[in-house]
XYZ file of C-alpha atoms in Angstrom:
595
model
C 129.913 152.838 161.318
C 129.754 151.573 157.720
C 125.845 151.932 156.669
C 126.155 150.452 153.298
C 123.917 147.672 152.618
C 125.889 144.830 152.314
C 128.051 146.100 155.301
C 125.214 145.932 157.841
C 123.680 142.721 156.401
C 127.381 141.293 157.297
C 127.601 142.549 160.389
C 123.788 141.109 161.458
C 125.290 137.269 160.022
C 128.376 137.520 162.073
C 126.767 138.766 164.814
C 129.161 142.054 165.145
C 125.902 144.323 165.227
C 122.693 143.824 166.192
C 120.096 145.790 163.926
C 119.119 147.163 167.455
C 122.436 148.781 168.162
C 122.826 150.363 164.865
C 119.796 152.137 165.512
C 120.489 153.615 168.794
C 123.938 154.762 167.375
C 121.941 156.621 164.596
C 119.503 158.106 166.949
C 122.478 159.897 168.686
C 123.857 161.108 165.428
C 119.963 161.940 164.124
C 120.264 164.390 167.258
C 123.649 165.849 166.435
C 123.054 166.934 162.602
C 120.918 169.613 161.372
C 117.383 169.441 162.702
C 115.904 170.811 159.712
C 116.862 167.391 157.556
C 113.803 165.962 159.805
C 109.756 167.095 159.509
C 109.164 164.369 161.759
C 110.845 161.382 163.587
C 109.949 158.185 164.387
C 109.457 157.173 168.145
C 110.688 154.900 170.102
C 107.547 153.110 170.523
C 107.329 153.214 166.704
C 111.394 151.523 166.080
C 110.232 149.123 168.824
C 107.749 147.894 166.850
C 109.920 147.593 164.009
C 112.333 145.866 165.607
C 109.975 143.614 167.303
C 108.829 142.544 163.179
C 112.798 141.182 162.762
C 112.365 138.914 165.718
C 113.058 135.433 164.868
C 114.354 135.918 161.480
C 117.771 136.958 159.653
C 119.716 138.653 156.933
C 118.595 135.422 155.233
C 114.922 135.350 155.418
C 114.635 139.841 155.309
C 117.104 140.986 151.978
C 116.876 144.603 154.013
C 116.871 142.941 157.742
C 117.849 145.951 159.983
C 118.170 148.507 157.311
C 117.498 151.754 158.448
C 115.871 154.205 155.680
C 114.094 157.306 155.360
C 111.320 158.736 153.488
C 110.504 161.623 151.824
C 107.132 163.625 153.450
C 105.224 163.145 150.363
C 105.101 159.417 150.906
C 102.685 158.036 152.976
C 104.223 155.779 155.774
C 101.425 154.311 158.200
C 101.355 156.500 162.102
C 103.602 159.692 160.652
C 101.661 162.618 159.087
C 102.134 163.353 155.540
C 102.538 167.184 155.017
C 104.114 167.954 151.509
C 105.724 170.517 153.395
C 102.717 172.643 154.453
C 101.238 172.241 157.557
C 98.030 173.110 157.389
C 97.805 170.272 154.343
C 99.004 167.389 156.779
C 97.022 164.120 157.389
C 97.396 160.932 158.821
C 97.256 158.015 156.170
C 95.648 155.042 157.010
C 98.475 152.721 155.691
C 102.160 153.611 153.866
C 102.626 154.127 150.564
C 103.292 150.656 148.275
C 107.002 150.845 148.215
C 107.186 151.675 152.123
C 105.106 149.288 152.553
C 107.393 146.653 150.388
C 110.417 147.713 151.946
C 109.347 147.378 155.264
C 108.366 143.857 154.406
C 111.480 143.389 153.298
C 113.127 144.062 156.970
C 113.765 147.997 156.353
C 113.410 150.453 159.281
C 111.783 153.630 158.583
C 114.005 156.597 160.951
C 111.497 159.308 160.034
C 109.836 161.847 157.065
C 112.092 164.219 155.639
C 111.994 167.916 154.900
C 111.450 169.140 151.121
C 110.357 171.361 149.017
C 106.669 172.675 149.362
C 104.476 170.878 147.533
C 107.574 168.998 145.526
C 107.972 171.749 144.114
C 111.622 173.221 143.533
C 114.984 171.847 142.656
C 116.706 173.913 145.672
C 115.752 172.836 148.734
C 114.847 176.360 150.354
C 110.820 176.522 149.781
C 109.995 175.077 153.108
C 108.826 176.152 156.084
C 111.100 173.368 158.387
C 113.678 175.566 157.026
C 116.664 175.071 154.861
C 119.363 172.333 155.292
C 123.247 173.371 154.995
C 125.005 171.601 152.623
C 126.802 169.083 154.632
C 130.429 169.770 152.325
C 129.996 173.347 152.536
C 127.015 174.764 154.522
C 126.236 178.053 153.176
C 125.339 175.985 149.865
C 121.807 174.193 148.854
C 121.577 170.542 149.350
C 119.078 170.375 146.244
C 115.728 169.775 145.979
C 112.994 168.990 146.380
C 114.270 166.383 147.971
C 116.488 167.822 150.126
C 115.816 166.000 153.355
C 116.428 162.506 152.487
C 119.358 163.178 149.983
C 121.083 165.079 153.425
C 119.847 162.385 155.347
C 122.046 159.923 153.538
C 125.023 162.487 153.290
C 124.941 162.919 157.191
C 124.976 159.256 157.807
C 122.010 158.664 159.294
C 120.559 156.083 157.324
C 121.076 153.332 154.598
C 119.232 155.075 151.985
C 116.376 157.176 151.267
C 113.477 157.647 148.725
C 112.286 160.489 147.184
C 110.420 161.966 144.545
C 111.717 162.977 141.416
C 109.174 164.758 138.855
C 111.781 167.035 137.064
C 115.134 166.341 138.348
C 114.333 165.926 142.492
C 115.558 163.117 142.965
C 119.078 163.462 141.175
C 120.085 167.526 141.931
C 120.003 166.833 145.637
C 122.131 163.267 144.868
C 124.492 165.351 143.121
C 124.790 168.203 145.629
C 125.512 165.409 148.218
C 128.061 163.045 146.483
C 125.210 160.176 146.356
C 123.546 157.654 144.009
C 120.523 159.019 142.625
C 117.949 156.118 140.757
C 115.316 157.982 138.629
C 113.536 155.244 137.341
C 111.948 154.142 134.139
C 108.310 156.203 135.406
C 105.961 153.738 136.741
C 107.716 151.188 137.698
C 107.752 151.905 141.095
C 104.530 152.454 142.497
C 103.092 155.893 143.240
C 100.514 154.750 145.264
C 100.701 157.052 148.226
C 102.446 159.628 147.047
C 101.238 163.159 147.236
C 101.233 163.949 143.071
C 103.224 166.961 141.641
C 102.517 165.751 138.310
C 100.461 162.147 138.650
C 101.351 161.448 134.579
C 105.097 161.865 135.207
C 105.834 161.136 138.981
C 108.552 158.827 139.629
C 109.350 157.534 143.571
C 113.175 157.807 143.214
C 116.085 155.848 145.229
C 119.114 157.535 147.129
C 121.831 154.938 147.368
C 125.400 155.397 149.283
C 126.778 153.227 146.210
C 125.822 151.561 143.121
C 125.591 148.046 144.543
C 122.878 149.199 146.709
C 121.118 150.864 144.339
C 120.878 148.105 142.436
C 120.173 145.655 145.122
C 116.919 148.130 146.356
C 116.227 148.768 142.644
C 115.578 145.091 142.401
C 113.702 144.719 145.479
C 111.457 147.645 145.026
C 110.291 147.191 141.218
C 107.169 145.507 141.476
C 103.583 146.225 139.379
C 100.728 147.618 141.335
C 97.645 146.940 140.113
C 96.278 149.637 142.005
C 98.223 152.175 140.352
C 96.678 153.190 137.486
C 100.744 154.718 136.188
C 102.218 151.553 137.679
C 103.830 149.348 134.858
C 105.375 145.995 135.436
C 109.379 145.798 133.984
C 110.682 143.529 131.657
C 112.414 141.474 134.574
C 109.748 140.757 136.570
C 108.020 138.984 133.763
C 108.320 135.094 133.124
C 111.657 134.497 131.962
C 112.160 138.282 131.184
C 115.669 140.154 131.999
C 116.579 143.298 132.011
C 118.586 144.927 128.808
C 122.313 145.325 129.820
C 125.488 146.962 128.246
C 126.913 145.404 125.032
C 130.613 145.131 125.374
C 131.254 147.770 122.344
C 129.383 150.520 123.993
C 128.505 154.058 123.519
C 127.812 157.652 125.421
C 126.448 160.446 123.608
C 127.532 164.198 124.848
C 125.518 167.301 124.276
C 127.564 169.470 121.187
C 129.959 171.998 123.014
C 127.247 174.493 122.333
C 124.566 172.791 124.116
C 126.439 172.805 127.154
C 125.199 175.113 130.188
C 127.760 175.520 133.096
C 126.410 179.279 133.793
C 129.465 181.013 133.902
C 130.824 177.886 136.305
C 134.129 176.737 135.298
C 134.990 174.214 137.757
C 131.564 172.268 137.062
C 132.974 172.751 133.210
C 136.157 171.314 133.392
C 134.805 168.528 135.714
C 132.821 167.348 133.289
C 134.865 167.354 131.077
C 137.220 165.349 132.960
C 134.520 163.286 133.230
C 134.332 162.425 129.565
C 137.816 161.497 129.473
C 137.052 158.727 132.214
C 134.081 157.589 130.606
C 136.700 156.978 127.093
C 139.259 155.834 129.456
C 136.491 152.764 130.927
C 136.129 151.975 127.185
C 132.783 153.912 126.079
C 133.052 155.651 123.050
C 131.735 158.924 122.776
C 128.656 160.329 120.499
C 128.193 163.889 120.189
C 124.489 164.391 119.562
C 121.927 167.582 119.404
C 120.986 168.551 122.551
C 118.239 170.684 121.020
C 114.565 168.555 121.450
C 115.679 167.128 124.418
C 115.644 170.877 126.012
C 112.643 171.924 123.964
C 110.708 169.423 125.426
C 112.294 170.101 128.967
C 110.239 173.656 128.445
C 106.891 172.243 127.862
C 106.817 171.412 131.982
C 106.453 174.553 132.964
C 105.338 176.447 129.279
C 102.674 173.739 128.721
C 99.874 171.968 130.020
C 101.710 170.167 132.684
C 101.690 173.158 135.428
C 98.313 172.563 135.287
C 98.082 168.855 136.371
C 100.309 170.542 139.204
C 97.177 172.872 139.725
C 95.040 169.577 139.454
C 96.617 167.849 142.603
C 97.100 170.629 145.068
C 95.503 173.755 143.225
C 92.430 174.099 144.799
C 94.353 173.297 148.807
C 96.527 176.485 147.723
C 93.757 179.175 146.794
C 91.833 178.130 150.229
C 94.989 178.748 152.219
C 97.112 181.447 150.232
C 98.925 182.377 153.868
C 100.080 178.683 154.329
C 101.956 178.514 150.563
C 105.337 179.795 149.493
C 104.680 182.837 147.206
C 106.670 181.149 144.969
C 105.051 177.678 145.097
C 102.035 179.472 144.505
C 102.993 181.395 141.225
C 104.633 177.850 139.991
C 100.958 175.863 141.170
C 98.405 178.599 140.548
C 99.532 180.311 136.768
C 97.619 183.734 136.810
C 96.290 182.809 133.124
C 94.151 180.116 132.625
C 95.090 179.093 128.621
C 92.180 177.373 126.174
C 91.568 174.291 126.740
C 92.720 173.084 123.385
C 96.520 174.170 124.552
C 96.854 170.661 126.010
C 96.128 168.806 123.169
C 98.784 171.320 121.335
C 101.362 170.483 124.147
C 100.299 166.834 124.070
C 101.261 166.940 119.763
C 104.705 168.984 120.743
C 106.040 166.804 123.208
C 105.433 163.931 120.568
C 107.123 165.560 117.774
C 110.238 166.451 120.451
C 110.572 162.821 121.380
C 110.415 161.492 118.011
C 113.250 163.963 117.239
C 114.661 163.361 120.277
C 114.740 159.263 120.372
C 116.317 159.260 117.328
C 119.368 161.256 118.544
C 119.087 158.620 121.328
C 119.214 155.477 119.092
C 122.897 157.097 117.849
C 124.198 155.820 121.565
C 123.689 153.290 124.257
C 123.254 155.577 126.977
C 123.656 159.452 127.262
C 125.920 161.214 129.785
C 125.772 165.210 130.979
C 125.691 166.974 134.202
C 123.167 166.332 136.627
C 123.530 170.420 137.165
C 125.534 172.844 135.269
C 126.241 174.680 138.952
C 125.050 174.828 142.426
C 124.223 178.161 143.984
C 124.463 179.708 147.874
C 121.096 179.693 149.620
C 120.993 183.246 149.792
C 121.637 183.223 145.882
C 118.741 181.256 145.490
C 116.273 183.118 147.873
C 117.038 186.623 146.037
C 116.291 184.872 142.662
C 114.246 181.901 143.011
C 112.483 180.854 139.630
C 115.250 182.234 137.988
C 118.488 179.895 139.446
C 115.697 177.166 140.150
C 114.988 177.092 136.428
C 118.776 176.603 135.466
C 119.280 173.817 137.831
C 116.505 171.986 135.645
C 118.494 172.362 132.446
C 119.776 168.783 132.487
C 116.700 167.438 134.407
C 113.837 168.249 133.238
C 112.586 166.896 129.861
C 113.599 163.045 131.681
C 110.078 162.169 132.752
C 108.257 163.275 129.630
C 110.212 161.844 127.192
C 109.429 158.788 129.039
C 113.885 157.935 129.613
C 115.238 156.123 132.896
C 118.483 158.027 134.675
C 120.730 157.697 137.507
C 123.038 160.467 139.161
C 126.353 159.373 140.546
C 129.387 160.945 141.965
C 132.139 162.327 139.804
C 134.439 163.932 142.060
C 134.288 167.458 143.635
C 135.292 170.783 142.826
C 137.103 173.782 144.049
C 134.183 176.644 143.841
C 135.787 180.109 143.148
C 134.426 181.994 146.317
C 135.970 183.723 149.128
C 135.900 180.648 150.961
C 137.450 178.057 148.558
C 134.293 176.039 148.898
C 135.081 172.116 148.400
C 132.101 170.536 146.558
C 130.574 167.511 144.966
C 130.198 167.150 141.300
C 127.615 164.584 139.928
C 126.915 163.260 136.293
C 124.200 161.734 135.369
C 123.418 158.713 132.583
C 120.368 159.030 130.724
C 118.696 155.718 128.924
C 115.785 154.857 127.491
C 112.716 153.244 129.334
C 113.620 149.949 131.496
C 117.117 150.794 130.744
C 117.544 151.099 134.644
C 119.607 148.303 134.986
C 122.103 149.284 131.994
C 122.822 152.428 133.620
C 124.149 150.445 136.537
C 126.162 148.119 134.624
C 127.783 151.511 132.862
C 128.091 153.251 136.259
C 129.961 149.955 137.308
C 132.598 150.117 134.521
C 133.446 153.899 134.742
C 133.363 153.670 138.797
C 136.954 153.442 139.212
C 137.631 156.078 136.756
C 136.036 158.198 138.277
C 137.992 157.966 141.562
C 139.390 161.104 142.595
C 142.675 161.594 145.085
C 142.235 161.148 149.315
C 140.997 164.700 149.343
C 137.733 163.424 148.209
C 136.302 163.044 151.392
C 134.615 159.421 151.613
C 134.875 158.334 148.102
C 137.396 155.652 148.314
C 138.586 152.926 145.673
C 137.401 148.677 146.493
C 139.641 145.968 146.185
C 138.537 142.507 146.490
C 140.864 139.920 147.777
C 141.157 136.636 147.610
C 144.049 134.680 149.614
C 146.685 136.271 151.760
C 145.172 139.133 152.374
C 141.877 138.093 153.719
C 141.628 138.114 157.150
C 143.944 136.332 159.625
C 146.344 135.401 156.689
C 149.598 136.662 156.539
C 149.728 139.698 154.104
C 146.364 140.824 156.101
C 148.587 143.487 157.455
C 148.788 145.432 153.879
C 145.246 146.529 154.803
C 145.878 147.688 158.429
C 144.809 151.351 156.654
C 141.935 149.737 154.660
C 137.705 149.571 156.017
C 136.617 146.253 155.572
C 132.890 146.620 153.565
C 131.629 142.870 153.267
C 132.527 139.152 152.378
C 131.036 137.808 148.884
C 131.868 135.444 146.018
C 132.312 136.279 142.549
C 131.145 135.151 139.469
C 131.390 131.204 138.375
C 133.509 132.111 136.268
C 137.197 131.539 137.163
C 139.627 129.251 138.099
C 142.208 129.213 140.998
C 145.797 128.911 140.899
C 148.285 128.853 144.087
C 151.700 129.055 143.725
C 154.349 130.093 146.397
C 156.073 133.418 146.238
C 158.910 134.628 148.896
C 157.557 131.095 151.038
C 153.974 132.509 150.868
C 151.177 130.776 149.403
C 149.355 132.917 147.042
C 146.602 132.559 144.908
C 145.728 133.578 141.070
C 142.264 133.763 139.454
C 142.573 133.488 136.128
C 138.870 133.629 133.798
C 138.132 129.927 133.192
C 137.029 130.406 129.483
C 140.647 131.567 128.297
C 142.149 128.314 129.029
C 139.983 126.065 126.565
C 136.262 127.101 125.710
C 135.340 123.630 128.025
C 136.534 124.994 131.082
C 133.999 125.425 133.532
C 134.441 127.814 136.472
C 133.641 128.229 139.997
C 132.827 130.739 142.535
C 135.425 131.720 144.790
C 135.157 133.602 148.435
C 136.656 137.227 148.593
C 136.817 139.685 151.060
C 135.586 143.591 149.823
C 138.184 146.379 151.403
C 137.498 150.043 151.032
C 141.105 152.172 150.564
C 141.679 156.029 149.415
C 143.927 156.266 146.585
C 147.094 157.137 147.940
C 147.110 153.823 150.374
C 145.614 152.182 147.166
C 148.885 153.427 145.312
C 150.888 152.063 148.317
C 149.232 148.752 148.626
C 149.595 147.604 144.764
C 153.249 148.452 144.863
C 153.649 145.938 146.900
C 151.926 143.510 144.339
C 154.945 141.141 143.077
C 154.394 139.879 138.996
C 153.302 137.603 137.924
C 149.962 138.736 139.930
C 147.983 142.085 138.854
C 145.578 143.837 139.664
C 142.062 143.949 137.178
C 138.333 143.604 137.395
C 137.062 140.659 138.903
C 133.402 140.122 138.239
C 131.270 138.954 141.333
C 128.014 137.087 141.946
C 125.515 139.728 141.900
C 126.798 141.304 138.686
C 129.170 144.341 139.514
C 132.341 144.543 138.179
C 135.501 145.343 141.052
C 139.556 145.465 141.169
C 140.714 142.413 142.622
C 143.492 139.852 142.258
C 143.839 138.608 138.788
C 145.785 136.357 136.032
C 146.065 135.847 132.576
C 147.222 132.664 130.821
C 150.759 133.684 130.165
C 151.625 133.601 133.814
C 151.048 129.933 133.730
C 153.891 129.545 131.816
C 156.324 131.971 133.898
C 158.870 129.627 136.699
C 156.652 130.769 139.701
C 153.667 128.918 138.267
C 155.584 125.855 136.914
C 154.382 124.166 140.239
C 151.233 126.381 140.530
C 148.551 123.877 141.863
C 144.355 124.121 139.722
C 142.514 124.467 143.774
C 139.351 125.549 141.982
C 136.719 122.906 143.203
C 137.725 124.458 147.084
C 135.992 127.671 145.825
C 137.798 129.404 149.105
C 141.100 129.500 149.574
C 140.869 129.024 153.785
C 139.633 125.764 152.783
C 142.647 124.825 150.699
C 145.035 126.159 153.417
C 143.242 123.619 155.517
């Protein structure tokens, strides 16, 4: 079963699911996969009642109708406890959190709280006492943390997304670790109301996404200013006639200097990454090398300065009064055995300025920045034998995001053979740094690099889109050329192109051609297409059997994102094929035209 967003919502408005049946399916699966992903579960009274809240309506009045999701346990969600991780801190909140809240609105169906580190606190995923989740690409491995329960939740199919929390890198190590989408964005504007604080100054609610069109479609949906947040701030597009900043055409990445770079003696997360680069040149972005430096000498004031001790102010006190419930380790982090003058924070306070003005102007070199979302990923048993230690180097690329005050999102970049007895197979994630309410940027950068990124078959479910447009849709009579392909959803794209059919082999096909390079007056129009999800050896297959004078290039639909689909150019108008080629534009779907 396809749980993307856009899948489901299709499936509810042709009537091929019901959100009902999709949630009994994932119950079943929720009960095969690792127990541990769960603290607790909803019941079925509880999904009844949820259910009963879509009665009457439709993918058209709910933008998440029948969307299953699941939620971090240090977000409040109305009739689950919230325990942080620790027991003996649990409590029953009167109502959810403000996002929960909003996305339940919104149609979404909570499936339960997920595990995590202790108190938020931990990038690995083992500080917990609802025990450790196995990597689901190879188990003896940490999914990441803290987390680590709705990232695996997400990677073991058993929801749509997921939120987390993500104070110093928690909500993009785990997306990394588990070949997912990982929105860490601009702090505040999500609301924190209802979230148990790490850090209340530099908490962010974060967003696990199975792909970058949902991520920006719950991105959207979630981003609203809550006035009873005293860290909530409202984003530029929510305003009156305000947008959100997006990527120039000329744009730029900036790369730590070779020297900067931290792999910890982990060569396979080296050369990915630097694989990655080349893709990133390849998509057109044009690399920066910039200093590294500030951005990791402000990363060290979170735990060298006065920060640990806003830790200490939300859960401090809770930790002394029950030693025997905390990690040890959580409790050295929390609870520093020197208390420093009070005057340190101000000095903190002054040197995290001075980094970020040093910092922000290395930043203003570049559109966006690109590094590893971790230098390496470590066995559980690695971790548990040297906890701060291995915890700490996961942070590297992480942690100096929040005070610096920068937006990020981790995505998929492949995977890697590990170099261990077992040939472990494992995903490698990247992650694009901008500056504040640059969220949506990193989206439109994440959509032109995507198929660049693509690795071979091999890569378990990452698989290359194609959007089609006229024989190929379904019931037409090249449908067949996708017997191998999963169809993900029926859309439009932009209004920006115009249609051309022409025959080929006695076979009506159809060109889209961008409206603006036949005469500056053109005016386009939207035109139905059909999403299909391929690896890239059928991919290979399937445009082979592409005939000129079509290709194959990015087609720009309605909602923004950029995919491969069907195109044209203006020269083809002038080849014999199209000397009878027929303008069907003002149909806007080619079934029509066939009609």
């Amino acid at each position: 079963m396809n749980l993307e967003i856009s899948s489901l919502l299709t499936a509810y408005r042709n009537h091929t699911r019901t959100p009902r049946e999709v949630i009994s399916t994932l119950q079943i699966a929720i009960e095969k996969a690792p127990s541990t992903i769960w603290i607790s579960k909803s019941t079925q009274q509880q999904l009844e009642s949820y259910l009963k809240n879509l009665e009457g309506k439709s993918p058209d009045d709910l933008p998440l109708y029948g969307i299953p999701f699941a939620i971090k346990d240090n977000i409040d969600c109305k009739g689950f406890k919230s325990t942080a991780a620790c027991p003996a801190y649990a409590y029953t909140p009167q109502k959810s959190a403000f996002v929960v809240n909003r996305l339940i609105e919104l149609g979404a169906i909570p499936m339960g709280k997920t595990n995590m580190d202790q108190f938020a606190t931990g990038l690995v995923g083992v500080r917990s006492p609802y025990g450790t989740i196995p990597n689901k690409f190879a188990p003896e491995y940490i999914s990441g943390g803290s987390s680590s329960g709705s990232a695996a939740a997400l990677a073991y199919h058993l929801c749509s997304f997921s939120l987390g929390t993500d104070t110093a890198g928690s909500g993009r190590v785990p997306a990394a670790f588990n070949h997912l989408v990982g929105v860490k964005p601009t702090r505040g504007i999500l609301s924190a109301n209802g979230v148990i604080p790490a850090c209340k100054s530099l908490d962010c609610v974060s967003i696990f996404a199975l792909n970058h069109h949902d991520a920006r479609t719950l991105l959207n949906l979630a981003t609203k200013e809550d006035f009873d947040d005293a860290y909530s701030r409202c984003a530029p597009w929510n305003l009156p006639n305000g947008k959100a900043e997006r990527l120039n055409e000329n744009w730029t990445f900036g790369v730590p200097e070779e020297s900067e770079l931290n792999f910890f003696g982990n060569d396979s997360y080296k050369k990915a990454f630097e694989k990655t680069v080349k893709a990133f040149e390849n998509a057109g972005g044009k690399k920066v090398v910039i200093h590294f430096t500030p951005f990791l000498e402000a990363a060290r004031l979170l735990y060298e300065g006065p920060w640990v001790f806003e830790r200490y102010a939300a859960v401090g006190k809770f930790i002394e009064e029950h030693p025997s419930e905390i990690y040890p380790v959580t409790k050295e982090i929390i609870c520093p055995k020197k208390t420093p003058h009070p005057s340190s924070v101000f000095d903190g306070f002054h040197a995290l300025q001075e980094k970020k003005k040093i910092a922000d102007l290395e930043f203003s070199k570049v559109d966006v920045l690109l590094t590893p979302t971790a230098g390496t990923i470590y066995k559980t048993e690695e971790v548990l034998k040297n906890p701060i230690q291995l915890n700490s180097n996961l942070g590297y690329y992480t942690n100096y995001m929040n005070l610096l005050d920068y937006s990020a999102l981790a995505i998929p970049a492949g995977f890697v053979n590990l170099n261990d007895e077992k040939k472990s197979r494992i995903p490698f994630g990247v992650t694009l740094v901008g500056r504040a309410f640059d969220d949506f940027k990193l989206l439109d950068v994440a959509d032109k690099v995507k198929s660049y990124l693509m690795q071979d078959e091999n890569d378990c479910d990452e698989k290359i889109q194609i959007a089609v447009c006229g024989a190929h849709l379904k019931g037409e009579p090249l449908h067949f050329q996708l017997q191998n392909a999963e169809f993900i959803c029926a859309t439009k794209t932009a209004s920006e192109y115009k249609m051309f059919a022409f025959e080929d082999k006695g076979i009506k096909k159809p060109a889209l051609i961008y409206a603006k390079s036949l005469g500056e007056n053109e005016k386009g129009n939207s035109f139905y297409v059909e999403i299909y999800a391929m690896t890239a050896n059928d991919f290979s297959k399937f445009i082979q059997q592409i005939s000129s004078p079509l290709s194959i290039g990015k087609l720009k639909l309605e909602n923004g994102e950029n995919i491969l689909g069907f195109v044209g150019d203006t020269q083809i108008l002038d080849s014999a094929q199209f000397k009878n080629a027929l303008d069907i534009s003002e149909f806007g779907d080619w079934r029509k035209f066939k009609k």
